[in-house]
Amino acid sequence: MPIINPVSSPVDPLAAKPSAITDVVRFERVGLRYGRGPEILSDVNMRLARGSFTFLTGPSGAGKSTLLKLCYLTLKQSRGLINLFESDISIMSRAEQQATKRRIGVVLQDFRLIEHLSVFENVALPLRVTGEPRETYRQDVMELLQWVGLGHVMEAMPQTLSGGEQQRAAIARAVISKPDLLIADEPTGNVDPVIGRRLLRLFSEMNRMGATVLIATHDINLISEFSADVIRIEDGQLLSGLQNGHAHG
Ligand SMILES: Nc1ncnc2c1ncn2[C@@H]1O[C@H](COP(=O)(O)OP(=O)(O)OP(=O)(O)O)[C@@H](O)[C@H]1O
Ligand SMILES: [Mg+2]
């Protein structure tokens, strides 16, 4: 009996919903200002098609983290339209917003690991909150931690880890629940190039299994090694349609 890939199988109930959607993220003339400050983003139009892999670049302070926050619903736009999974976020109920957030895996610039939980427990948390019994995910969490090179510190507390190790734990936590949309803010900012490439391969693998990926990064070397769309923020504007010509390294 042939092995059927559960991700591409048309009868997989989990695949049924995302596959009906073509745009995972859509911005139309989005503007964002903090308080009474100047517009950080102006008239941003952006479309992330389902299954796309996109790098977001631009100078420090340009608004990359701000744009990502709009995509994972921790910031509300000042004007314009934002659709996530083809639903207008401004008319979503609180429950719909929570359900939408559960479909998004996020790696923040400052990690936000929970201090009183071990590395294992931090990474397992997104699965634990769904009520899954520990035995069903224990092996997955351990394998993922080994893959990101944290097999030896699974039971350690986050504050005893280096910055790069905390970063890897944060990435493991973001991908463990196989989110439909994966958003990462400078995910390779604290690791050496070898680990950075390995982490990028993890994102690439998630993408191959169907996740739409958006990564903000300054790391030009990394971008040049991966075949992906590249968009750039400059002076509040989004310059898109830049295609990275390089093939996978
Ligand atoms: N909470 C906030 N309140 C007021 N202004 C803010 C806030 N967060 C960010 N800003 C301002 O918005 C602009 C964009 O910041 P953002 O963090 O999005 O930039 P970035 O492109 O992610 O930069 P970096 O590459 O350094 O991470 C900056 O001028 C910043 O000072
Ligand atoms: Mg930033």
mmCIF file of C-alpha atoms and ligand atoms in Angstrom:
data_model
loop_
_atom_site.group_PDB
_atom_site.id
_atom_site.type_symbol
_atom_site.label_atom_id
_atom_site.label_comp_id
_atom_site.label_asym_id
_atom_site.label_seq_id
_atom_site.Cartn_x
_atom_site.Cartn_y
_atom_site.Cartn_z
ATOM 1 C CA MET A 1 0.000 0.000 0.000
ATOM 2 C CA PRO A 2 1.550 3.319 -1.020
ATOM 3 C CA ILE A 3 2.211 5.922 1.622
ATOM 4 C CA ILE A 4 -0.093 8.878 1.168
ATOM 5 C CA ASN A 5 1.309 12.266 2.116
ATOM 6 C CA PRO A 6 -1.323 13.606 4.539
ATOM 7 C CA VAL A 7 -0.576 17.205 3.556
ATOM 8 C CA SER A 8 -1.286 16.823 -0.141
ATOM 9 C CA SER A 9 -4.030 14.219 0.221
ATOM 10 C CA PRO A 10 -7.351 15.746 -0.933
ATOM 11 C CA VAL A 11 -9.284 13.840 1.744
ATOM 12 C CA ASP A 12 -7.272 15.262 4.642
ATOM 13 C CA PRO A 13 -9.811 17.314 6.661
ATOM 14 C CA LEU A 14 -7.101 19.671 7.907
ATOM 15 C CA ALA A 15 -6.039 20.491 4.367
ATOM 16 C CA ALA A 16 -9.599 21.111 3.245
ATOM 17 C CA LYS A 17 -9.997 24.581 4.701
ATOM 18 C CA PRO A 18 -6.680 26.198 3.740
ATOM 19 C CA SER A 19 -6.866 24.766 0.221
ATOM 20 C CA ALA A 20 -10.069 26.713 -0.435
ATOM 21 C CA ILE A 21 -8.116 29.938 0.081
ATOM 22 C CA THR A 22 -5.835 31.627 -2.420
ATOM 23 C CA ASP A 23 -4.776 34.738 -0.472
ATOM 24 C CA VAL A 24 -3.532 34.135 3.054
ATOM 25 C CA VAL A 25 -2.712 37.801 3.643
ATOM 26 C CA ARG A 26 -4.073 40.762 1.733
ATOM 27 C CA PHE A 27 -3.456 44.452 2.462
ATOM 28 C CA GLU A 28 -5.224 47.194 0.550
ATOM 29 C CA ARG A 29 -4.050 50.781 1.024
ATOM 30 C CA VAL A 30 -3.079 50.075 4.614
ATOM 31 C CA GLY A 31 -1.820 52.968 6.725
ATOM 32 C CA LEU A 32 -0.380 52.721 10.215
ATOM 33 C CA ARG A 33 0.578 55.407 12.706
ATOM 34 C CA TYR A 34 1.432 55.000 16.374
ATOM 35 C CA GLY A 35 -0.743 57.390 18.369
ATOM 36 C CA ARG A 36 -0.478 60.861 16.907
ATOM 37 C CA GLY A 37 2.875 60.155 15.278
ATOM 38 C CA PRO A 38 3.647 60.162 11.550
ATOM 39 C CA GLU A 39 2.490 57.348 9.287
ATOM 40 C CA ILE A 40 5.016 54.534 9.512
ATOM 41 C CA LEU A 41 3.288 52.670 6.687
ATOM 42 C CA SER A 42 1.345 54.427 3.931
ATOM 43 C CA ASP A 43 -0.912 52.896 1.310
ATOM 44 C CA VAL A 44 0.627 49.473 1.622
ATOM 45 C CA ASN A 45 -0.727 46.929 -0.827
ATOM 46 C CA MET A 46 0.444 43.391 -0.254
ATOM 47 C CA ARG A 47 -0.713 39.938 -1.165
ATOM 48 C CA LEU A 48 0.741 36.698 0.161
ATOM 49 C CA ALA A 49 -0.613 33.811 -1.846
ATOM 50 C CA ARG A 50 -1.176 30.498 -0.112
ATOM 51 C CA GLY A 51 2.052 28.514 -0.115
ATOM 52 C CA SER A 52 4.265 31.504 -0.915
ATOM 53 C CA PHE A 53 7.613 32.196 0.758
ATOM 54 C CA THR A 54 8.511 35.861 1.149
ATOM 55 C CA PHE A 55 11.404 37.804 2.624
ATOM 56 C CA LEU A 56 10.675 41.293 3.946
ATOM 57 C CA THR A 57 13.663 43.636 3.971
ATOM 58 C CA GLY A 58 14.339 47.323 4.502
ATOM 59 C CA PRO A 59 16.447 49.583 6.709
ATOM 60 C CA SER A 60 16.222 49.549 10.489
ATOM 61 C CA GLY A 61 13.182 51.527 11.619
ATOM 62 C CA ALA A 62 11.470 51.192 8.222
ATOM 63 C CA GLY A 63 8.487 49.347 9.689
ATOM 64 C CA LYS A 64 9.171 45.646 9.140
ATOM 65 C CA SER A 65 8.197 44.570 12.667
ATOM 66 C CA THR A 66 5.204 46.912 12.452
ATOM 67 C CA LEU A 67 4.005 45.248 9.258
ATOM 68 C CA LEU A 68 4.409 41.792 10.776
ATOM 69 C CA LYS A 69 2.437 42.847 13.869
ATOM 70 C CA LEU A 70 -0.449 43.835 11.596
ATOM 71 C CA CYS A 71 -0.284 40.335 10.086
ATOM 72 C CA TYR A 72 -0.499 38.516 13.409
ATOM 73 C CA LEU A 73 -3.143 40.760 14.932
ATOM 74 C CA THR A 74 -1.253 42.471 17.736
ATOM 75 C CA LEU A 75 -1.635 45.858 16.062
ATOM 76 C CA LYS A 76 -4.619 47.384 14.310
ATOM 77 C CA GLN A 77 -4.223 49.350 11.094
ATOM 78 C CA SER A 78 -5.059 53.072 11.162
ATOM 79 C CA ARG A 79 -6.718 52.830 7.762
ATOM 80 C CA GLY A 80 -7.171 50.488 4.835
ATOM 81 C CA LEU A 81 -8.227 46.869 4.557
ATOM 82 C CA ILE A 82 -6.514 43.771 5.946
ATOM 83 C CA ASN A 83 -7.771 40.301 5.117
ATOM 84 C CA LEU A 84 -6.349 37.197 6.777
ATOM 85 C CA PHE A 85 -7.372 33.863 5.242
ATOM 86 C CA GLU A 86 -9.777 35.941 3.143
ATOM 87 C CA SER A 87 -11.637 37.377 6.126
ATOM 88 C CA ASP A 88 -11.696 41.087 6.900
ATOM 89 C CA ILE A 89 -10.031 41.366 10.324
ATOM 90 C CA SER A 90 -11.939 44.540 11.215
ATOM 91 C CA ILE A 91 -15.259 42.683 11.294
ATOM 92 C CA MET A 92 -14.039 39.489 12.967
ATOM 93 C CA SER A 93 -15.524 38.601 16.334
ATOM 94 C CA ARG A 94 -13.156 38.060 19.226
ATOM 95 C CA ALA A 95 -13.601 34.295 18.848
ATOM 96 C CA GLU A 96 -12.809 34.493 15.127
ATOM 97 C CA GLN A 97 -9.698 36.527 15.901
ATOM 98 C CA GLN A 98 -8.568 33.907 18.421
ATOM 99 C CA ALA A 99 -9.201 31.122 15.902
ATOM 100 C CA THR A 100 -7.253 33.063 13.269
ATOM 101 C CA LYS A 101 -4.337 33.604 15.654
ATOM 102 C CA ARG A 102 -4.149 29.869 16.278
ATOM 103 C CA ARG A 103 -3.444 29.367 12.579
ATOM 104 C CA ILE A 104 -0.428 31.678 12.738
ATOM 105 C CA GLY A 105 3.002 30.739 14.120
ATOM 106 C CA VAL A 106 5.087 33.721 15.171
ATOM 107 C CA VAL A 107 8.779 34.148 15.968
ATOM 108 C CA LEU A 108 9.308 37.545 17.574
ATOM 109 C CA GLN A 109 12.465 39.640 17.514
ATOM 110 C CA ASP A 110 12.679 39.267 21.332
ATOM 111 C CA PHE A 111 11.607 35.574 21.580
ATOM 112 C CA ARG A 112 9.170 35.925 24.548
ATOM 113 C CA LEU A 113 9.812 32.477 25.982
ATOM 114 C CA ILE A 114 8.004 31.749 29.223
ATOM 115 C CA GLU A 115 10.583 31.949 32.000
ATOM 116 C CA HIS A 116 9.140 29.447 34.436
ATOM 117 C CA LEU A 117 8.714 26.695 31.823
ATOM 118 C CA SER A 118 11.506 24.463 30.525
ATOM 119 C CA VAL A 119 12.558 24.593 26.868
ATOM 120 C CA PHE A 120 10.536 21.415 26.241
ATOM 121 C CA GLU A 121 7.434 22.860 27.917
ATOM 122 C CA ASN A 122 7.768 26.152 26.028
ATOM 123 C CA VAL A 123 7.874 24.349 22.687
ATOM 124 C CA ALA A 124 5.082 21.938 23.662
ATOM 125 C CA LEU A 125 2.805 24.732 24.860
ATOM 126 C CA PRO A 126 0.927 25.365 21.566
ATOM 127 C CA LEU A 127 0.031 21.656 21.492
ATOM 128 C CA ARG A 128 -0.766 21.453 25.193
ATOM 129 C CA VAL A 129 -3.310 24.269 24.980
ATOM 130 C CA THR A 130 -5.256 22.333 22.346
ATOM 131 C CA GLY A 131 -5.798 19.620 24.975
ATOM 132 C CA GLU A 132 -3.728 16.958 23.218
ATOM 133 C CA PRO A 133 -2.344 14.367 25.632
ATOM 134 C CA ARG A 134 1.378 14.651 26.242
ATOM 135 C CA GLU A 135 2.155 11.148 24.920
ATOM 136 C CA THR A 136 0.908 12.099 21.450
ATOM 137 C CA TYR A 137 3.292 15.014 20.972
ATOM 138 C CA ARG A 138 6.235 14.204 23.254
ATOM 139 C CA GLN A 139 8.204 12.490 20.466
ATOM 140 C CA ASP A 140 7.499 15.290 17.943
ATOM 141 C CA VAL A 141 8.699 17.964 20.348
ATOM 142 C CA MET A 142 11.849 16.011 21.167
ATOM 143 C CA GLU A 143 12.655 15.398 17.502
ATOM 144 C CA LEU A 144 12.134 19.039 16.608
ATOM 145 C CA LEU A 145 14.330 20.188 19.494
ATOM 146 C CA GLN A 146 17.029 17.810 18.327
ATOM 147 C CA TRP A 147 16.747 19.128 14.775
ATOM 148 C CA VAL A 148 17.288 22.726 15.908
ATOM 149 C CA GLY A 149 20.240 21.584 18.041
ATOM 150 C CA LEU A 150 18.634 21.885 21.457
ATOM 151 C CA GLY A 151 18.398 18.192 22.316
ATOM 152 C CA HIS A 152 20.845 18.638 25.205
ATOM 153 C CA VAL A 153 18.968 21.523 26.865
ATOM 154 C CA MET A 154 15.360 20.324 26.637
ATOM 155 C CA GLU A 155 14.883 20.408 30.390
ATOM 156 C CA ALA A 156 16.798 23.673 30.903
ATOM 157 C CA MET A 157 15.066 26.946 31.749
ATOM 158 C CA PRO A 158 15.142 29.570 28.951
ATOM 159 C CA GLN A 159 17.154 32.166 30.875
ATOM 160 C CA THR A 160 20.090 29.726 31.152
ATOM 161 C CA LEU A 161 20.339 29.559 27.338
ATOM 162 C CA SER A 162 22.360 31.767 25.003
ATOM 163 C CA GLY A 163 20.530 34.252 22.766
ATOM 164 C CA GLY A 164 20.913 31.975 19.751
ATOM 165 C CA GLU A 165 19.614 28.977 21.687
ATOM 166 C CA GLN A 166 16.577 30.951 22.894
ATOM 167 C CA GLN A 167 15.980 31.981 19.298
ATOM 168 C CA ARG A 168 15.960 28.360 18.184
ATOM 169 C CA ALA A 169 13.528 27.452 20.978
ATOM 170 C CA ALA A 170 11.231 30.288 19.878
ATOM 171 C CA ILE A 171 11.336 28.988 16.297
ATOM 172 C CA ALA A 172 10.587 25.438 17.421
ATOM 173 C CA ARG A 173 7.589 26.742 19.380
ATOM 174 C CA ALA A 174 6.324 28.615 16.311
ATOM 175 C CA VAL A 175 6.478 25.619 13.972
ATOM 176 C CA ILE A 176 5.448 22.748 16.277
ATOM 177 C CA SER A 177 1.713 23.165 15.610
ATOM 178 C CA LYS A 178 2.221 23.299 11.813
ATOM 179 C CA PRO A 179 0.613 26.721 11.351
ATOM 180 C CA ASP A 180 -0.940 27.778 8.034
ATOM 181 C CA LEU A 181 0.932 31.081 8.211
ATOM 182 C CA LEU A 182 4.428 31.356 9.644
ATOM 183 C CA ILE A 183 5.752 34.808 10.491
ATOM 184 C CA ALA A 184 9.288 35.405 11.730
ATOM 185 C CA ASP A 185 11.004 38.638 12.723
ATOM 186 C CA GLU A 186 14.780 38.433 12.225
ATOM 187 C CA PRO A 187 14.807 34.702 13.030
ATOM 188 C CA THR A 188 18.515 34.366 12.301
ATOM 189 C CA GLY A 189 19.670 37.555 14.009
ATOM 190 C CA ASN A 190 21.410 35.788 16.884
ATOM 191 C CA VAL A 191 22.838 32.661 15.320
ATOM 192 C CA ASP A 192 25.928 31.852 13.256
ATOM 193 C CA PRO A 193 25.568 31.337 9.485
ATOM 194 C CA VAL A 194 25.534 27.528 9.703
ATOM 195 C CA ILE A 195 22.644 27.476 12.180
ATOM 196 C CA GLY A 196 20.955 30.306 10.287
ATOM 197 C CA ARG A 197 20.915 28.188 7.145
ATOM 198 C CA ARG A 198 19.599 25.202 9.086
ATOM 199 C CA LEU A 199 16.766 27.315 10.538
ATOM 200 C CA LEU A 200 15.933 28.630 7.094
ATOM 201 C CA ARG A 201 15.734 25.039 5.873
ATOM 202 C CA LEU A 202 13.195 24.400 8.621
ATOM 203 C CA PHE A 203 11.068 27.306 7.358
ATOM 204 C CA SER A 204 11.541 26.029 3.845
ATOM 205 C CA GLU A 205 10.375 22.564 4.898
ATOM 206 C CA MET A 206 7.284 24.041 6.592
ATOM 207 C CA ASN A 207 6.616 25.906 3.364
ATOM 208 C CA ARG A 208 6.959 22.714 1.346
ATOM 209 C CA MET A 209 4.313 21.144 3.586
ATOM 210 C CA GLY A 210 1.926 24.001 2.807
ATOM 211 C CA ALA A 211 2.652 26.867 5.190
ATOM 212 C CA THR A 212 2.751 30.397 3.842
ATOM 213 C CA VAL A 213 5.946 32.005 5.152
ATOM 214 C CA LEU A 214 6.860 35.657 5.751
ATOM 215 C CA ILE A 215 10.288 36.456 7.187
ATOM 216 C CA ALA A 216 11.671 39.893 8.028
ATOM 217 C CA THR A 217 15.447 39.929 7.803
ATOM 218 C CA HIS A 218 18.515 42.075 7.208
ATOM 219 C CA ASP A 219 20.496 39.016 6.283
ATOM 220 C CA ILE A 220 21.279 39.587 2.607
ATOM 221 C CA ASN A 221 23.511 36.500 2.411
ATOM 222 C CA LEU A 222 20.703 34.260 3.584
ATOM 223 C CA ILE A 223 18.205 35.840 1.186
ATOM 224 C CA SER A 224 20.531 35.281 -1.735
ATOM 225 C CA GLU A 225 20.766 31.558 -0.966
ATOM 226 C CA PHE A 226 17.033 30.887 -1.043
ATOM 227 C CA SER A 227 14.625 31.128 -3.898
ATOM 228 C CA ALA A 228 11.804 33.324 -2.629
ATOM 229 C CA ASP A 229 9.894 36.524 -3.230
ATOM 230 C CA VAL A 230 11.517 39.619 -1.746
ATOM 231 C CA ILE A 231 9.586 42.704 -0.693
ATOM 232 C CA ARG A 232 11.131 45.836 0.724
ATOM 233 C CA ILE A 233 9.841 48.645 2.927
ATOM 234 C CA GLU A 234 11.329 52.074 2.374
ATOM 235 C CA ASP A 235 9.946 55.446 3.446
ATOM 236 C CA GLY A 236 6.662 53.881 4.529
ATOM 237 C CA GLN A 237 6.104 52.299 1.121
ATOM 238 C CA LEU A 238 6.213 48.668 0.141
ATOM 239 C CA LEU A 239 8.239 47.850 -2.927
ATOM 240 C CA SER A 240 7.196 44.411 -4.077
ATOM 241 C CA GLY A 241 7.496 42.197 -7.079
ATOM 242 C CA LEU A 242 11.222 41.785 -6.605
ATOM 243 C CA GLN A 243 11.985 38.183 -7.391
ATOM 244 C CA ASN A 244 15.026 36.508 -6.038
ATOM 245 C CA GLY A 245 16.586 34.685 -8.940
ATOM 246 C CA HIS A 246 18.812 32.347 -6.948
ATOM 247 C CA ALA A 247 18.037 28.695 -6.488
ATOM 248 C CA HIS A 248 18.017 26.794 -3.229
ATOM 249 C CA GLY A 249 21.467 26.360 -1.741
HETATM 250 N N1 LIG B 1 5.072 51.107 19.985
HETATM 251 C C1 LIG B 1 5.563 52.104 19.235
HETATM 252 N N2 LIG B 1 5.225 53.383 19.487
HETATM 253 C C2 LIG B 1 5.678 54.389 18.739
HETATM 254 N N3 LIG B 1 6.506 54.231 17.682
HETATM 255 C C3 LIG B 1 6.893 52.985 17.383
HETATM 256 C C4 LIG B 1 6.446 51.851 18.132
HETATM 257 N N4 LIG B 1 6.988 50.740 17.607
HETATM 258 C C5 LIG B 1 7.731 51.153 16.564
HETATM 259 N N5 LIG B 1 7.686 52.495 16.420
HETATM 260 C C6 LIG B 1 8.352 53.279 15.382
HETATM 261 O O1 LIG B 1 7.947 52.786 14.116
HETATM 262 C C7 LIG B 1 9.037 52.774 13.196
HETATM 263 C C8 LIG B 1 9.161 51.399 12.619
HETATM 264 O O2 LIG B 1 9.556 50.495 13.640
HETATM 265 P P1 LIG B 1 9.717 48.938 13.381
HETATM 266 O O3 LIG B 1 10.061 48.319 14.677
HETATM 267 O O4 LIG B 1 8.539 48.451 12.669
HETATM 268 O O5 LIG B 1 10.974 48.955 12.387
HETATM 269 P P2 LIG B 1 11.842 47.736 11.805
HETATM 270 O O6 LIG B 1 11.874 47.885 10.329
HETATM 271 O O7 LIG B 1 11.316 46.460 12.350
HETATM 272 O O8 LIG B 1 13.296 48.021 12.397
HETATM 273 P P3 LIG B 1 14.464 46.992 12.839
HETATM 274 O O9 LIG B 1 15.105 46.528 11.548
HETATM 275 O O10 LIG B 1 15.402 47.827 13.627
HETATM 276 O O11 LIG B 1 13.870 45.886 13.620
HETATM 277 C C9 LIG B 1 10.255 53.252 13.975
HETATM 278 O O12 LIG B 1 10.438 54.618 13.665
HETATM 279 C C10 LIG B 1 9.862 53.100 15.413
HETATM 280 O O13 LIG B 1 10.463 54.070 16.210
HETATM 281 MG MG MG B 2 12.099 45.014 13.607
#
